[in-house]
């Protein structure tokens, strides 16, 4: 007799089993149940996740082993790199919907679902920042040279990135320029005094020019100037989001639910500049698909923060008197761009953050 209702079946009366104490009566056996199938599916899912994690680790190890030789910026012309970075960053900015930059959506818990286009641009900015730091601190080609050889190599990369950032500013690509400046100001890079001392006066001037161009006051002057002309202007994403965030914080509805038109006017002045860049068709630089592909994939083999600090301390040990702690040495306010702790989200603020409300929000 079968029991289809509960998945149980019994043996017939003729089927007698011999137990330890002799013959037994009818024995009930459990048939296939829903719980068992769910458990099997859960096991399969966990096995797939485990295999994917192992594959990702192996892929990361492979990229970190071979990618530095495949994407060494010293093998490319800086002007070509700037031109192709313009293509990559223009595509990122054009993919952002203006509505994603309102109501602090990028700071919400469901930011990945509410504004995936903006979160992708933020993630790319973060990854590129770590890629720049990784390229400077990579020591795969330093063989027995010690601090002198490591400093000489780091100096060459710092000089090249400063040149690229300066060209990006001249071309109006503040997205990339601010990213490079933030990477150069990371404590694991900034603490390499022997490498910075080797820089020439021209490179030091490039650093001063970059800091001045990406500062709040200077950038907003350039932003307003670009709105009156047809110049290409890829915006400084950290400053843009910081200004919009300060506007949302300062201008809110009053108790009578009256709408503050000044708030929407200030938001429109900023977002209109973004929309003008998205509609621009004056960008006529030939594409290099091979170089664009290399630049897009290079950011995926960037070292994590702990690895960068371990390399920095390897050649220049930590000093209690001169080296600040890791947490205080980071660029301040790492959670401005995206929600989360600084360790898990590398979204960095403007290179020279100013405490308090943004000058753009209160202007």
Short mmCIF file of C-alpha atoms in Angstrom, two decimals:
data_model
loop_
_atom_site.label_atom_id
_atom_site.label_comp_id
_atom_site.label_asym_id
_atom_site.label_seq_id
_atom_site.Cartn_x
_atom_site.Cartn_y
_atom_site.Cartn_z
CA UNK A 1 0.00 0.00 0.00
CA UNK A 2 1.32 3.41 -0.93
CA UNK A 3 0.80 6.79 0.68
CA UNK A 4 1.10 9.41 -2.05
CA UNK A 5 -0.13 12.19 0.20
CA UNK A 6 2.92 12.28 2.45
CA UNK A 7 5.53 10.56 0.33
CA UNK A 8 5.54 7.43 2.58
CA UNK A 9 5.20 3.88 1.37
CA UNK A 10 5.02 0.59 3.28
CA UNK A 11 5.98 -2.89 2.37
CA UNK A 12 3.35 -5.55 1.93
CA UNK A 13 2.56 -7.92 4.77
CA UNK A 14 4.52 -10.66 2.99
CA UNK A 15 7.69 -8.63 3.05
CA UNK A 16 9.15 -9.48 6.39
CA UNK A 17 12.50 -8.28 7.55
CA UNK A 18 14.56 -10.03 10.15
CA UNK A 19 15.75 -7.69 12.79
CA UNK A 20 18.17 -8.30 15.58
CA UNK A 21 15.39 -9.85 17.70
CA UNK A 22 13.67 -11.81 14.96
CA UNK A 23 11.05 -11.15 12.28
CA UNK A 24 9.49 -7.72 12.28
CA UNK A 25 6.29 -6.40 10.91
CA UNK A 26 5.68 -3.96 8.06
CA UNK A 27 8.43 -1.34 7.70
CA UNK A 28 7.71 2.22 6.51
CA UNK A 29 10.28 3.81 4.18
CA UNK A 30 10.51 7.51 3.30
CA UNK A 31 10.31 8.29 -0.38
CA UNK A 32 11.78 11.34 -2.13
CA UNK A 33 10.81 14.61 -0.40
CA UNK A 34 11.00 18.30 -1.22
CA UNK A 35 13.47 18.90 1.59
CA UNK A 36 16.02 16.51 0.08
CA UNK A 37 15.82 18.17 -3.34
CA UNK A 38 16.27 21.63 -1.79
CA UNK A 39 19.28 20.37 0.12
CA UNK A 40 20.77 18.95 -3.09
CA UNK A 41 20.22 22.23 -4.92
CA UNK A 42 21.85 24.10 -2.06
CA UNK A 43 24.86 21.80 -2.21
CA UNK A 44 25.16 22.31 -5.97
CA UNK A 45 24.91 26.08 -5.57
CA UNK A 46 27.58 26.17 -2.88
CA UNK A 47 29.81 23.98 -5.02
CA UNK A 48 29.40 26.34 -7.98
CA UNK A 49 30.24 29.34 -5.78
CA UNK A 50 33.28 27.54 -4.41
CA UNK A 51 34.55 26.66 -7.88
CA UNK A 52 33.93 30.21 -9.13
CA UNK A 53 35.87 31.61 -6.17
CA UNK A 54 38.80 29.30 -6.86
CA UNK A 55 38.70 30.22 -10.56
CA UNK A 56 38.64 33.93 -9.71
CA UNK A 57 41.64 33.54 -7.40
CA UNK A 58 43.59 31.66 -10.07
CA UNK A 59 42.65 34.28 -12.68
CA UNK A 60 43.78 37.06 -10.34
CA UNK A 61 47.09 35.28 -9.74
CA UNK A 62 47.56 34.85 -13.48
CA UNK A 63 46.80 38.50 -14.20
CA UNK A 64 49.11 39.74 -11.46
CA UNK A 65 51.86 37.55 -12.85
CA UNK A 66 51.62 38.45 -16.52
CA UNK A 67 49.56 41.65 -16.76
CA UNK A 68 52.34 44.02 -15.57
CA UNK A 69 54.43 43.01 -18.58
CA UNK A 70 51.42 43.22 -20.89
CA UNK A 71 50.29 46.67 -19.64
CA UNK A 72 53.43 48.61 -18.73
CA UNK A 73 52.68 52.29 -19.34
CA UNK A 74 56.36 52.90 -20.04
CA UNK A 75 55.88 51.00 -23.31
CA UNK A 76 53.19 53.39 -24.57
CA UNK A 77 53.25 56.99 -25.64
CA UNK A 78 51.64 59.24 -22.96
CA UNK A 79 49.67 61.16 -25.56
CA UNK A 80 48.18 57.94 -26.94
CA UNK A 81 47.25 56.85 -23.43
CA UNK A 82 45.51 60.19 -22.78
CA UNK A 83 43.58 59.98 -26.04
CA UNK A 84 42.31 56.47 -25.36
CA UNK A 85 41.52 57.30 -21.73
CA UNK A 86 39.32 60.08 -23.10
CA UNK A 87 37.37 57.47 -25.08
CA UNK A 88 37.00 55.19 -22.06
CA UNK A 89 35.96 57.96 -19.66
CA UNK A 90 33.62 59.60 -22.15
CA UNK A 91 31.81 56.28 -22.49
CA UNK A 92 31.48 56.03 -18.71
CA UNK A 93 30.09 59.55 -18.37
CA UNK A 94 27.64 59.09 -21.24
CA UNK A 95 26.27 55.95 -19.58
CA UNK A 96 25.24 57.87 -16.42
CA UNK A 97 21.57 58.85 -16.28
CA UNK A 98 21.17 62.33 -14.73
CA UNK A 99 18.44 61.03 -12.45
CA UNK A 100 20.97 58.70 -10.80
CA UNK A 101 22.76 61.71 -9.32
CA UNK A 102 19.74 63.01 -7.39
CA UNK A 103 18.48 62.22 -3.88
CA UNK A 104 21.82 60.71 -2.77
CA UNK A 105 20.96 57.42 -4.47
CA UNK A 106 24.61 56.36 -4.59
CA UNK A 107 24.67 56.32 -0.77
CA UNK A 108 21.60 54.15 -0.30
CA UNK A 109 21.63 50.47 0.60
CA UNK A 110 20.23 49.49 -2.80
CA UNK A 111 22.51 51.76 -4.79
CA UNK A 112 23.54 48.93 -7.11
CA UNK A 113 19.91 48.52 -8.21
CA UNK A 114 18.82 52.17 -8.06
CA UNK A 115 21.74 53.69 -10.00
CA UNK A 116 23.87 50.91 -11.54
CA UNK A 117 25.30 53.25 -14.18
CA UNK A 118 26.65 55.68 -11.59
CA UNK A 119 27.93 52.88 -9.35
CA UNK A 120 29.82 51.42 -12.31
CA UNK A 121 31.52 54.77 -12.91
CA UNK A 122 32.41 54.99 -9.21
CA UNK A 123 33.76 51.43 -9.17
CA UNK A 124 35.89 52.13 -12.24
CA UNK A 125 37.26 55.28 -10.60
CA UNK A 126 38.16 53.29 -7.49
CA UNK A 127 39.79 50.43 -9.39
CA UNK A 128 41.83 52.79 -11.53
CA UNK A 129 43.05 54.56 -8.41
CA UNK A 130 44.35 51.27 -7.01
CA UNK A 131 45.78 50.34 -10.42
CA UNK A 132 47.88 53.53 -10.47
CA UNK A 133 49.18 52.78 -6.96
CA UNK A 134 49.87 49.16 -7.96
CA UNK A 135 51.83 50.20 -11.05
CA UNK A 136 53.99 52.49 -8.91
CA UNK A 137 54.62 49.98 -6.12
CA UNK A 138 55.01 46.86 -8.28
CA UNK A 139 58.39 45.30 -7.55
CA UNK A 140 58.35 42.34 -9.95
CA UNK A 141 61.29 43.70 -11.96
CA UNK A 142 63.36 44.81 -8.92
CA UNK A 143 65.86 42.00 -8.42
CA UNK A 144 68.24 42.47 -5.53
CA UNK A 145 68.47 46.23 -6.02
CA UNK A 146 67.00 47.13 -2.66
CA UNK A 147 65.56 50.54 -1.86
CA UNK A 148 67.65 52.39 -4.47
CA UNK A 149 66.41 50.30 -7.41
CA UNK A 150 62.83 50.30 -6.10
CA UNK A 151 62.87 54.10 -5.67
CA UNK A 152 64.25 54.60 -9.17
CA UNK A 153 61.50 52.44 -10.64
CA UNK A 154 58.76 54.14 -8.59
CA UNK A 155 60.09 57.55 -9.63
CA UNK A 156 59.80 56.62 -13.31
CA UNK A 157 56.14 55.62 -12.90
CA UNK A 158 55.29 58.68 -10.80
CA UNK A 159 56.82 60.93 -13.44
CA UNK A 160 54.88 59.17 -16.22
CA UNK A 161 51.56 59.37 -14.37
CA UNK A 162 52.11 63.06 -13.59
CA UNK A 163 52.66 63.70 -17.28
CA UNK A 164 49.51 61.75 -18.18
CA UNK A 165 47.45 63.63 -15.57
CA UNK A 166 48.69 67.00 -16.83
CA UNK A 167 47.71 66.09 -20.38
CA UNK A 168 44.31 64.92 -19.16
CA UNK A 169 43.70 68.31 -17.51
CA UNK A 170 44.64 70.11 -20.72
CA UNK A 171 42.23 67.88 -22.66
CA UNK A 172 39.45 68.41 -20.09
CA UNK A 173 39.45 64.90 -18.60
CA UNK A 174 39.14 65.69 -14.88
CA UNK A 175 37.71 62.24 -14.17
CA UNK A 176 41.07 60.59 -14.88
CA UNK A 177 43.19 63.45 -13.53
CA UNK A 178 41.47 63.39 -10.13
CA UNK A 179 41.88 59.61 -9.99
CA UNK A 180 45.64 59.80 -10.61
CA UNK A 181 46.03 62.60 -8.06
CA UNK A 182 44.18 60.60 -5.40
CA UNK A 183 46.42 57.56 -6.08
CA UNK A 184 49.55 59.69 -5.77
CA UNK A 185 48.28 61.02 -2.44
CA UNK A 186 47.69 57.58 -0.95
CA UNK A 187 49.91 57.17 2.07
CA UNK A 188 51.51 53.98 0.78
CA UNK A 189 52.77 55.98 -2.23
CA UNK A 190 53.31 59.35 -0.59
CA UNK A 191 55.57 57.91 2.12
CA UNK A 192 58.19 56.85 -0.45
CA UNK A 193 60.38 59.90 0.17
CA UNK A 194 63.43 58.52 -1.74
CA UNK A 195 61.35 58.20 -4.91
CA UNK A 196 59.79 61.66 -4.60
CA UNK A 197 63.20 63.22 -3.96
CA UNK A 198 64.41 61.91 -7.32
CA UNK A 199 61.75 63.84 -9.25
CA UNK A 200 62.88 66.75 -11.37
CA UNK A 201 61.64 70.32 -11.01
CA UNK A 202 59.41 69.82 -14.02
CA UNK A 203 57.66 66.86 -12.37
CA UNK A 204 57.22 68.82 -9.15
CA UNK A 205 55.61 71.63 -11.16
CA UNK A 206 53.30 69.06 -12.75
CA UNK A 207 52.24 67.94 -9.28
CA UNK A 208 51.53 71.51 -8.19
CA UNK A 209 49.60 72.16 -11.39
CA UNK A 210 47.54 69.00 -10.87
CA UNK A 211 46.72 69.87 -7.25
CA UNK A 212 45.66 73.37 -8.24
CA UNK A 213 43.54 72.19 -11.19
CA UNK A 214 41.67 69.59 -9.10
CA UNK A 215 41.07 71.87 -6.10
CA UNK A 216 37.51 72.94 -5.42
CA UNK A 217 37.80 76.64 -6.28
CA UNK A 218 39.83 76.16 -9.44
CA UNK A 219 37.75 73.26 -10.71
CA UNK A 220 34.41 75.02 -10.42
CA UNK A 221 35.84 78.00 -12.28
CA UNK A 222 36.92 75.66 -15.07
CA UNK A 223 33.53 73.93 -14.92
CA UNK A 224 31.65 77.20 -15.40
CA UNK A 225 34.00 78.26 -18.17
CA UNK A 226 33.43 74.99 -20.02
CA UNK A 227 29.65 75.59 -19.98
CA UNK A 228 30.10 78.83 -21.93
CA UNK A 229 32.28 77.23 -24.59
CA UNK A 230 32.28 74.07 -26.65
CA UNK A 231 35.30 72.60 -24.95
CA UNK A 232 35.20 68.93 -23.95
CA UNK A 233 34.83 68.63 -20.19
CA UNK A 234 34.71 65.22 -18.50
CA UNK A 235 33.69 66.19 -14.95
CA UNK A 236 35.52 65.69 -11.68
CA UNK A 237 33.17 62.98 -10.37
CA UNK A 238 34.07 63.24 -6.64
CA UNK A 239 33.48 67.00 -6.57
CA UNK A 240 30.27 66.68 -8.57
CA UNK A 241 28.79 64.10 -6.20
CA UNK A 242 30.00 65.97 -3.14
CA UNK A 243 28.31 69.18 -4.31
CA UNK A 244 25.04 67.36 -5.05
CA UNK A 245 25.20 65.66 -1.66
CA UNK A 246 25.68 69.00 0.14
CA UNK A 247 22.74 70.47 -1.77
CA UNK A 248 20.50 67.59 -0.65
CA UNK A 249 21.62 68.03 2.94
CA UNK A 250 21.26 71.81 3.10
CA UNK A 251 18.15 72.44 1.01
CA UNK A 252 15.23 70.39 2.28
CA UNK A 253 11.50 70.85 2.48
CA UNK A 254 10.26 72.96 5.37
CA UNK A 255 7.44 72.03 7.75
CA UNK A 256 4.78 73.30 5.33
CA UNK A 257 6.12 71.09 2.52
CA UNK A 258 7.00 74.11 0.42
CA UNK A 259 9.37 73.31 -2.43
CA UNK A 260 12.67 75.15 -2.37
CA UNK A 261 13.24 76.22 -5.97
CA UNK A 262 16.76 77.35 -5.18
CA UNK A 263 17.70 73.73 -4.52
CA UNK A 264 16.51 72.55 -7.93
CA UNK A 265 18.21 75.47 -9.64
CA UNK A 266 21.56 74.57 -8.11
CA UNK A 267 21.09 70.90 -9.00
CA UNK A 268 20.19 71.82 -12.56
CA UNK A 269 23.30 73.99 -12.97
CA UNK A 270 25.48 70.98 -12.11
CA UNK A 271 23.56 68.29 -13.97
CA UNK A 272 23.24 70.47 -17.06
CA UNK A 273 27.04 70.45 -17.34
CA UNK A 274 26.98 66.64 -17.23
CA UNK A 275 24.26 66.48 -19.89
CA UNK A 276 26.21 68.89 -22.09
CA UNK A 277 29.20 66.56 -21.95
CA UNK A 278 27.01 63.57 -22.77
CA UNK A 279 25.61 65.30 -25.87
CA UNK A 280 28.96 66.55 -27.09
CA UNK A 281 29.94 65.35 -30.56
CA UNK A 282 33.14 67.38 -30.93
CA UNK A 283 35.34 64.52 -29.73
CA UNK A 284 37.13 63.33 -32.88
CA UNK A 285 40.17 61.36 -31.73
CA UNK A 286 40.78 58.05 -33.52
CA UNK A 287 40.22 54.93 -31.45
CA UNK A 288 42.80 52.29 -30.68
CA UNK A 289 40.71 49.28 -29.72
CA UNK A 290 43.71 47.24 -28.60
CA UNK A 291 44.92 49.93 -26.20
CA UNK A 292 41.38 50.61 -24.94
CA UNK A 293 40.94 46.91 -24.19
CA UNK A 294 44.27 46.84 -22.33
CA UNK A 295 43.32 49.90 -20.26
CA UNK A 296 39.89 48.47 -19.44
CA UNK A 297 41.29 45.13 -18.28
CA UNK A 298 44.36 46.51 -16.48
CA UNK A 299 42.34 47.79 -13.53
CA UNK A 300 41.24 44.25 -12.63
CA UNK A 301 44.69 43.13 -11.47
CA UNK A 302 45.26 46.02 -9.07
CA UNK A 303 46.55 44.97 -5.65
CA UNK A 304 44.36 45.42 -2.55
CA UNK A 305 45.25 48.01 0.04
CA UNK A 306 46.96 45.57 2.42
CA UNK A 307 49.25 44.31 -0.34
CA UNK A 308 50.22 47.86 -1.33
CA UNK A 309 51.18 48.72 2.24
CA UNK A 310 53.14 45.49 2.64
CA UNK A 311 55.26 46.35 -0.43
CA UNK A 312 55.76 49.91 0.79
CA UNK A 313 56.88 48.74 4.26
CA UNK A 314 59.08 46.08 2.69
CA UNK A 315 61.47 48.65 1.18
CA UNK A 316 60.88 51.49 3.63
CA UNK A 317 60.18 50.13 7.12
CA UNK A 318 57.72 51.85 9.34
CA UNK A 319 58.99 54.51 11.74
CA UNK A 320 57.03 55.55 14.81
CA UNK A 321 58.24 59.13 14.67
CA UNK A 322 57.83 59.91 10.99
CA UNK A 323 55.22 57.54 9.58
CA UNK A 324 51.61 57.99 10.54
CA UNK A 325 49.28 55.05 11.07
CA UNK A 326 47.59 53.35 8.19
CA UNK A 327 44.10 54.59 8.99
CA UNK A 328 45.14 58.22 9.56
CA UNK A 329 47.38 58.09 6.50
CA UNK A 330 44.61 57.32 4.07
CA UNK A 331 43.02 60.01 2.02
CA UNK A 332 40.38 61.57 4.25
CA UNK A 333 36.69 60.82 3.79
CA UNK A 334 36.87 57.68 1.69
CA UNK A 335 33.13 57.08 1.94
CA UNK A 336 31.96 60.25 0.16
CA UNK A 337 31.38 58.62 -3.21
CA UNK A 338 29.77 55.38 -2.11
CA UNK A 339 28.29 53.85 0.99
CA UNK A 340 30.37 51.54 3.16
CA UNK A 341 33.56 51.41 5.14
CA UNK A 342 36.81 52.77 3.66
CA UNK A 343 38.34 49.30 3.68
CA UNK A 344 35.64 47.75 1.50
CA UNK A 345 34.90 50.74 -0.74
CA UNK A 346 37.82 52.68 -2.07
CA UNK A 347 35.65 55.51 -3.29
CA UNK A 348 37.75 58.55 -2.56
CA UNK A 349 36.72 62.17 -2.16
CA UNK A 350 38.32 65.16 -3.79
CA UNK A 351 42.10 65.08 -3.34
CA UNK A 352 41.91 68.18 -1.12
CA UNK A 353 38.69 67.70 0.86
CA UNK A 354 37.31 70.65 2.76
CA UNK A 355 35.30 70.01 5.90
CA UNK A 356 31.84 71.48 6.05
CA UNK A 357 29.47 72.36 3.25
CA UNK A 358 30.64 72.56 -0.31
CA UNK A 359 31.28 76.01 -1.71
CA UNK A 360 29.29 74.99 -4.78
CA UNK A 361 26.27 74.06 -2.69
CA UNK A 362 26.22 77.33 -0.82
CA UNK A 363 27.16 79.55 -3.71
#
